[in-house]
PDB file of C-alpha atoms in Angstrom:
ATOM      1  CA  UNK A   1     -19.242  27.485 -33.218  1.00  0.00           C
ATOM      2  CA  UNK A   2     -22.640  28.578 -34.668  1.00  0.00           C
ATOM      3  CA  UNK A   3     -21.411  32.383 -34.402  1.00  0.00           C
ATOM      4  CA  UNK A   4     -22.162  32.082 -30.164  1.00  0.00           C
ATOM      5  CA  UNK A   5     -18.934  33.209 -29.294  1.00  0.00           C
ATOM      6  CA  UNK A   6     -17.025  30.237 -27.228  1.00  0.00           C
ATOM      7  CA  UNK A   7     -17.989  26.676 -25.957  1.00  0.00           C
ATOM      8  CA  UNK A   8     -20.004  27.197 -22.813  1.00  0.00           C
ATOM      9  CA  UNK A   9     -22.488  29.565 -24.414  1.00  0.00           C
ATOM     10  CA  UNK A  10     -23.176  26.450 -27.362  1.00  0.00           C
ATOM     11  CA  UNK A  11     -23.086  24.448 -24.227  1.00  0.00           C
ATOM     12  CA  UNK A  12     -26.045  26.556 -22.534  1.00  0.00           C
ATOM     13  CA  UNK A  13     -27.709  26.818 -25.491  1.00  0.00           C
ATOM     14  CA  UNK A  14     -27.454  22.839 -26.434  1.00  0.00           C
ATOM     15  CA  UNK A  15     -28.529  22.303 -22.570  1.00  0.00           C
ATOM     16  CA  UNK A  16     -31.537  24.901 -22.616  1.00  0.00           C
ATOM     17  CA  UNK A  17     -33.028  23.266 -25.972  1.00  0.00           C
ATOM     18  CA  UNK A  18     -32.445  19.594 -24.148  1.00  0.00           C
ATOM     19  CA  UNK A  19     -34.566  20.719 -21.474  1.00  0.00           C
ATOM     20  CA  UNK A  20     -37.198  22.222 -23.229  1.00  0.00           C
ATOM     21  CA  UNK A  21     -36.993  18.649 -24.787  1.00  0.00           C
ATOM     22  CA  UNK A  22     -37.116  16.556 -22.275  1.00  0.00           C
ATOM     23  CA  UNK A  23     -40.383  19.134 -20.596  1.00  0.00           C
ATOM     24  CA  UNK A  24     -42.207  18.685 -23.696  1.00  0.00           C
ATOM     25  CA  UNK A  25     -41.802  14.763 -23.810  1.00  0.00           C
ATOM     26  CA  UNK A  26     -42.745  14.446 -19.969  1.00  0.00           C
ATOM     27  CA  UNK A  27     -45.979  16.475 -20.845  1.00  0.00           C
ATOM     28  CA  UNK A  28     -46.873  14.863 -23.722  1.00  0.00           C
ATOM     29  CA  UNK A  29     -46.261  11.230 -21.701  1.00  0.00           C
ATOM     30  CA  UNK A  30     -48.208  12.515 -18.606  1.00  0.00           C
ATOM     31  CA  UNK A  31     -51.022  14.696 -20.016  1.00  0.00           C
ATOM     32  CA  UNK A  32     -54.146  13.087 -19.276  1.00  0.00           C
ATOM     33  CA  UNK A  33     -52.933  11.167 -16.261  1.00  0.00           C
ATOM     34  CA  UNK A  34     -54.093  13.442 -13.826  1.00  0.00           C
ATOM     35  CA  UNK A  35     -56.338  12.779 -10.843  1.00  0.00           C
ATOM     36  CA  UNK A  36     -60.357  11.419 -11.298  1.00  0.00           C
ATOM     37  CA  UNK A  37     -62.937  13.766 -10.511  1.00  0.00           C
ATOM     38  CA  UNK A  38     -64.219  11.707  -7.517  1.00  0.00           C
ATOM     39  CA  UNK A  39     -60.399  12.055  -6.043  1.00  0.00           C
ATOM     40  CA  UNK A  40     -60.484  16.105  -6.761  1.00  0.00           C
ATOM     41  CA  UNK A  41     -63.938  16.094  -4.938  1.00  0.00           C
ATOM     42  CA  UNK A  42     -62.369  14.079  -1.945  1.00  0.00           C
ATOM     43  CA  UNK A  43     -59.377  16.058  -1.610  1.00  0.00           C
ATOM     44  CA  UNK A  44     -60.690  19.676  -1.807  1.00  0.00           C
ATOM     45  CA  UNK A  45     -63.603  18.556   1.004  1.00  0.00           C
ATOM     46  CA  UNK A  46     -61.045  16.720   3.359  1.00  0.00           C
ATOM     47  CA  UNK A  47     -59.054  20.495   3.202  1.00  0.00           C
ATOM     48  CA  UNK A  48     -62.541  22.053   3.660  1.00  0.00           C
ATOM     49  CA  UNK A  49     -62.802  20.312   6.505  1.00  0.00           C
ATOM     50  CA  UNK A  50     -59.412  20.722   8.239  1.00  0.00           C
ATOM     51  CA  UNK A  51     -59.833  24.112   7.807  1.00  0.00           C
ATOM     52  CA  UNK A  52     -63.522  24.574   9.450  1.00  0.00           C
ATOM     53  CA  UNK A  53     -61.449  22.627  12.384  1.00  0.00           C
ATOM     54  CA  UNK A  54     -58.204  24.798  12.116  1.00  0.00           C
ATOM     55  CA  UNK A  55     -60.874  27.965  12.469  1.00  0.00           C
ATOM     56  CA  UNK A  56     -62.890  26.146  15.141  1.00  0.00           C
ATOM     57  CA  UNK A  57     -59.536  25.242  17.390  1.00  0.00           C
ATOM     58  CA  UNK A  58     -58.618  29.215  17.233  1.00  0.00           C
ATOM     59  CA  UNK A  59     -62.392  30.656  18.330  1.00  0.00           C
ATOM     60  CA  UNK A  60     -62.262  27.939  21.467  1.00  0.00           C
ATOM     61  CA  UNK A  61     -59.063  29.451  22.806  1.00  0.00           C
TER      62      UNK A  61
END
């Protein structure tokens, strides 16, 4: 079978090159559908912020 040797190695193989597949379909379907800017902005200050209040909780121990 394609000089692999037995069935479950053309199985992996056929299964690895489906995957890849599939990956490169889901990436092509998805690639500009990430967040805004405005939503990046909002996200990275709001974990600013819980951090400042993470650091601020230890200090007041």
């Amino acid at each position: 079978m394609l000089g692999l040797g037995d069935g479950q190695t053309a199985a992996a193989l056929i299964a690895c090159i489906g995957i890849t597949v599939i990956g490169v379909i889901y990436g092509a379907v998805n690639w500009n559908s990430g967040d805004s800017d405005g939503e990046v902005r909002r996200r990275k200050r709001r974990r600013a912020a819980a951090r400042r209040r993470r650091k601020k909780k230890k200090h007041n121990r």
